[in-house]
PDB file of C-alpha atoms in Angstrom:
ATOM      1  CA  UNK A   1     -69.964 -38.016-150.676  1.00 81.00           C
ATOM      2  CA  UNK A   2     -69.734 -34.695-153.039  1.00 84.00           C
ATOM      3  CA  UNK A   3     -68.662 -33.102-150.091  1.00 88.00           C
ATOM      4  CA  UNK A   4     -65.735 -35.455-149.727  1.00 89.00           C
ATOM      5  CA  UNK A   5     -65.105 -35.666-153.349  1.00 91.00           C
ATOM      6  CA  UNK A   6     -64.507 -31.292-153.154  1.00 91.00           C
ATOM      7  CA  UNK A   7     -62.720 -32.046-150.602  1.00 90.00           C
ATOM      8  CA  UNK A   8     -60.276 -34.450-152.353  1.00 91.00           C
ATOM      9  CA  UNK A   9     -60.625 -32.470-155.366  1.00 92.00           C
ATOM     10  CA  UNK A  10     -59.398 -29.390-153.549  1.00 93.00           C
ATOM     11  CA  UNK A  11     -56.616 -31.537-151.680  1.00 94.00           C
ATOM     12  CA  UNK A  12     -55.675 -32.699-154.929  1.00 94.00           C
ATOM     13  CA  UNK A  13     -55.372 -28.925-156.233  1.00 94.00           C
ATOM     14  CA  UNK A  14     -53.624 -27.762-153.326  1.00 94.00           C
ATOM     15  CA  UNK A  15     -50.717 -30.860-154.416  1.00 95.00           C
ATOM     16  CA  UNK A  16     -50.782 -29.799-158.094  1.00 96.00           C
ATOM     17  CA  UNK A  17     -50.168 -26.309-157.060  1.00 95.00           C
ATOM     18  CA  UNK A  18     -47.751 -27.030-154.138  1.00 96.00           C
ATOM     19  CA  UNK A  19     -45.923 -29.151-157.194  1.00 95.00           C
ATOM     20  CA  UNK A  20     -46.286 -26.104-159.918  1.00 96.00           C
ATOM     21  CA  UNK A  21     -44.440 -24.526-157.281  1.00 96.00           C
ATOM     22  CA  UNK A  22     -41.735 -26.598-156.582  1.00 96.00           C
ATOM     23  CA  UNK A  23     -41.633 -27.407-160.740  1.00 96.00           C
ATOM     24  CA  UNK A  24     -41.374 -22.896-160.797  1.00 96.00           C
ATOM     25  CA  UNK A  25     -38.827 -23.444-158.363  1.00 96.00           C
ATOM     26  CA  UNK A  26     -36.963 -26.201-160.354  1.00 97.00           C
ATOM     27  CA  UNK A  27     -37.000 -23.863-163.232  1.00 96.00           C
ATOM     28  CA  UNK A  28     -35.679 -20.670-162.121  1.00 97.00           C
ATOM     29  CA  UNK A  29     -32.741 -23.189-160.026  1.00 97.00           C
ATOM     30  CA  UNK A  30     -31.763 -24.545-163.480  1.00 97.00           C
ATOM     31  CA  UNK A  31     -31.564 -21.175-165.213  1.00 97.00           C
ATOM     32  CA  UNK A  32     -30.009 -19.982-162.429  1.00 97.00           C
ATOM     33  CA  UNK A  33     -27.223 -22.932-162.533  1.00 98.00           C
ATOM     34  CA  UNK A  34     -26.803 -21.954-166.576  1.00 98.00           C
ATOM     35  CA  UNK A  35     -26.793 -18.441-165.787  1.00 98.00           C
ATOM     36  CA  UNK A  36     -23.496 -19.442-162.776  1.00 98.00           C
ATOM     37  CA  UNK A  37     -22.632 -21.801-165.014  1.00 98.00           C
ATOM     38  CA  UNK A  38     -21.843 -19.358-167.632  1.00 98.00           C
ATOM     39  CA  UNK A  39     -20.338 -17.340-165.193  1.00 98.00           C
ATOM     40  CA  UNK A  40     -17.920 -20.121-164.087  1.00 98.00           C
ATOM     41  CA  UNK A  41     -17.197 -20.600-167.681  1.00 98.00           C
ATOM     42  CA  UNK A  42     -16.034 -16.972-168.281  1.00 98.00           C
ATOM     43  CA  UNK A  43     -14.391 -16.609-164.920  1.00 98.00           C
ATOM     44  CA  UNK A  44     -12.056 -19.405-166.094  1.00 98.00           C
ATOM     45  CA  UNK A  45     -10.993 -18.156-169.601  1.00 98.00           C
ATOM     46  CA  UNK A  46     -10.538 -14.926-167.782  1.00 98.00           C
ATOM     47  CA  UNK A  47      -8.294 -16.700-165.448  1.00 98.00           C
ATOM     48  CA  UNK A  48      -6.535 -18.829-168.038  1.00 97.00           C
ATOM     49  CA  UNK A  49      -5.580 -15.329-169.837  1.00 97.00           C
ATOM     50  CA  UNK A  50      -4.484 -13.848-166.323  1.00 97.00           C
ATOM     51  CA  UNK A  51      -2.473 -16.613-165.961  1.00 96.00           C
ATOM     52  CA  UNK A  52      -0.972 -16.466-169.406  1.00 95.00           C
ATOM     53  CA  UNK A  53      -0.114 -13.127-169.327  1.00 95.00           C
ATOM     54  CA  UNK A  54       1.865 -13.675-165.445  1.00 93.00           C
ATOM     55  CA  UNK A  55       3.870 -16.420-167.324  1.00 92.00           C
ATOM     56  CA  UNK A  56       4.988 -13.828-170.165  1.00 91.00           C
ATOM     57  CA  UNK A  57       5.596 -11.725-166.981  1.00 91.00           C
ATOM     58  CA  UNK A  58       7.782 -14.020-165.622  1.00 89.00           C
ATOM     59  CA  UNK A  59       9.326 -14.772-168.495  1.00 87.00           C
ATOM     60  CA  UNK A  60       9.998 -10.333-169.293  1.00 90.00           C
ATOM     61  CA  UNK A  61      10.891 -10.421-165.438  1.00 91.00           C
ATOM     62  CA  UNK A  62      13.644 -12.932-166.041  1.00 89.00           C
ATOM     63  CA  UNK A  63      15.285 -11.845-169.100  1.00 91.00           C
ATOM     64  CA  UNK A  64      15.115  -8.116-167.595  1.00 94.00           C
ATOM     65  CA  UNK A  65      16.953  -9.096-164.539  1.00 94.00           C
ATOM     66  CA  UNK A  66      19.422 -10.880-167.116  1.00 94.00           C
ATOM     67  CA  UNK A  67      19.618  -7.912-169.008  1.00 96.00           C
ATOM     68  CA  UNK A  68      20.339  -5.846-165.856  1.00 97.00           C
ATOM     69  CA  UNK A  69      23.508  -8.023-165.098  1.00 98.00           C
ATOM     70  CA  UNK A  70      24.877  -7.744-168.253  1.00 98.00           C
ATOM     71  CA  UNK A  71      24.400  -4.270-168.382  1.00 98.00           C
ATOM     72  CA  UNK A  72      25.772  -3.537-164.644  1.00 98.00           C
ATOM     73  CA  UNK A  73      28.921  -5.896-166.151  1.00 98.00           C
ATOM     74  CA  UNK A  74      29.608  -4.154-168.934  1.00 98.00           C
ATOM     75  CA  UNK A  75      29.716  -0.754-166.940  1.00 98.00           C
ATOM     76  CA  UNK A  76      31.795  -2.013-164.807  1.00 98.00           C
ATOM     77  CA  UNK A  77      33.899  -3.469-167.968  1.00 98.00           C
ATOM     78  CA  UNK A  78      33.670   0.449-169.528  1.00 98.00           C
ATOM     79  CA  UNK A  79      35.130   1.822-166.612  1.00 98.00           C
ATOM     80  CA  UNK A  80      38.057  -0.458-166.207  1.00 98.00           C
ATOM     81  CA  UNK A  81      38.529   0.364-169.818  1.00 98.00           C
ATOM     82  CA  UNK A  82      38.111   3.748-169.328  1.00 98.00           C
ATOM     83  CA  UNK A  83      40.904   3.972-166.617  1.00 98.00           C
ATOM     84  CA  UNK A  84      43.225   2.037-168.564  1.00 98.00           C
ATOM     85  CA  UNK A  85      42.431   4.149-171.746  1.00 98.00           C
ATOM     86  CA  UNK A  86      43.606   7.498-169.055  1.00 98.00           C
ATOM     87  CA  UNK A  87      46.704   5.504-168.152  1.00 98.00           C
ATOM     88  CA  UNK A  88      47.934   4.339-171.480  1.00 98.00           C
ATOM     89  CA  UNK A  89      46.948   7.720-172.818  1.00 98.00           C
ATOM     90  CA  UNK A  90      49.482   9.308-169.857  1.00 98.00           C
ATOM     91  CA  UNK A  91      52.037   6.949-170.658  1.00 98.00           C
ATOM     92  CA  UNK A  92      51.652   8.224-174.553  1.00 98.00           C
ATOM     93  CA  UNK A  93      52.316  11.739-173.727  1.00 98.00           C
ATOM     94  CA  UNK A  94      55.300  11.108-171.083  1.00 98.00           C
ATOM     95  CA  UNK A  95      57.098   8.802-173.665  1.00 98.00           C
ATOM     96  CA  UNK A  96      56.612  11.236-176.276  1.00 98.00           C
ATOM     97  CA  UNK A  97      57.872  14.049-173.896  1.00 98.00           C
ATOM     98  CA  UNK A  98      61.233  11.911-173.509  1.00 98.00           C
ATOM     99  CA  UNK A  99      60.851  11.211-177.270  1.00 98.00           C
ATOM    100  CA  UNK A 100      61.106  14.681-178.029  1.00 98.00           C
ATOM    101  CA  UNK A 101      64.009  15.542-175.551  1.00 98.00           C
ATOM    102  CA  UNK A 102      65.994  12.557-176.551  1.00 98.00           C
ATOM    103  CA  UNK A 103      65.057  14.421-180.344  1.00 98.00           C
ATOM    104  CA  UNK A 104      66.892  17.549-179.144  1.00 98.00           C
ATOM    105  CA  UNK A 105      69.528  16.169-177.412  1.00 98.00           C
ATOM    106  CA  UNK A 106      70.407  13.708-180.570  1.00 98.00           C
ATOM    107  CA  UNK A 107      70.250  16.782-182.948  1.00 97.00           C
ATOM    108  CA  UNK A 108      72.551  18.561-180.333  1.00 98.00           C
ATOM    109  CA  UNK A 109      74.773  16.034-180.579  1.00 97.00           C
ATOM    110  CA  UNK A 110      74.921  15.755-184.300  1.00 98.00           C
ATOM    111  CA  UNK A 111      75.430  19.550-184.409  1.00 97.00           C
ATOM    112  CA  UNK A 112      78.564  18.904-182.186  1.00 97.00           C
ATOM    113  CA  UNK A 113      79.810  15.495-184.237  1.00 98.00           C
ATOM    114  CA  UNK A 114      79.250  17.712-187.490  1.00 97.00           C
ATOM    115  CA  UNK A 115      81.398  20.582-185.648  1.00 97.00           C
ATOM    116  CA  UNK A 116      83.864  18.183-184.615  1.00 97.00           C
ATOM    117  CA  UNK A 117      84.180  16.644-187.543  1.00 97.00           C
ATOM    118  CA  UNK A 118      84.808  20.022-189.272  1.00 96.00           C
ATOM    119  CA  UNK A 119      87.787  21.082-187.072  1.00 96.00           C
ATOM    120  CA  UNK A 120      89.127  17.896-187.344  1.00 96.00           C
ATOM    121  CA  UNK A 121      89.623  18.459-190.609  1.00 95.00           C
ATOM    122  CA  UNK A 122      90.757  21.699-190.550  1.00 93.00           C
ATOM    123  CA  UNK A 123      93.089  20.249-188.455  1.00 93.00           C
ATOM    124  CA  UNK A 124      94.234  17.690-190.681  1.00 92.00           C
ATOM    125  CA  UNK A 125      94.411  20.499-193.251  1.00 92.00           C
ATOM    126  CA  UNK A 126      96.672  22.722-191.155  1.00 81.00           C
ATOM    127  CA  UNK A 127      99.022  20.443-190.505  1.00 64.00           C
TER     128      UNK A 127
END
């Protein structure tokens, strides 16, 4: 009966150890499951800033394609005012051109009223 009682004893060892085990095994799981845990915790703050910082992308993206049009209009505005500036400032210099010869020809002119005028009345004083 002591030899049955060892042998028990023994079975019952090799179950406490064969538990011990599996309790070792438990253990190292569950740090193992804070350690991913913690991981998985991290890993989605990181991603909540990633994702943050592609919306203020977006956002930059969208306002720099804006800006883009406006500036590509108001090139194109510059150089429509640009050629109209060159065409008005033509049109300044041929009108003063004819300004200046319709000058000389109107003081020519007065020269010959003021001459005509003169022998007219040296005309009128002859007679």
């Amino acid at each position: 009966e002591h030899r049955h009682t060892v042998d028990r004893l023994k079975k019952a060892e090799n179950v406490i150890e064969k538990y011990r085990k599996k309790l070792d095994e438990a253990a190292d799981l569950r740090r193992t499951l804070k350690a991913l845990e913690q991981d998985n915790r991290q890993l989605v703050e990181r991603n909540q800033v990633v994702e943050d910082e592609y919306r203020k992308v977006a956002a930059y993206k969208s306002l720099m394609e804006n800006y883009k049009k406006q500036i590509d209009a108001l090139q194109v505005e510059k150089a429509e005012l640009i050629t109209q500036n060159n065409k008005l400032e033509y049109e300044n210099k041929h009108m003063r051109t004819k300004i200046e010869a319709h000058e000389i020809a109107q003081s020519r002119d007065m020269e010959s009223i003021r001459l005509l005028e003169d022998r007219v009345r040296e005309l009128e004083m002859g007679d």
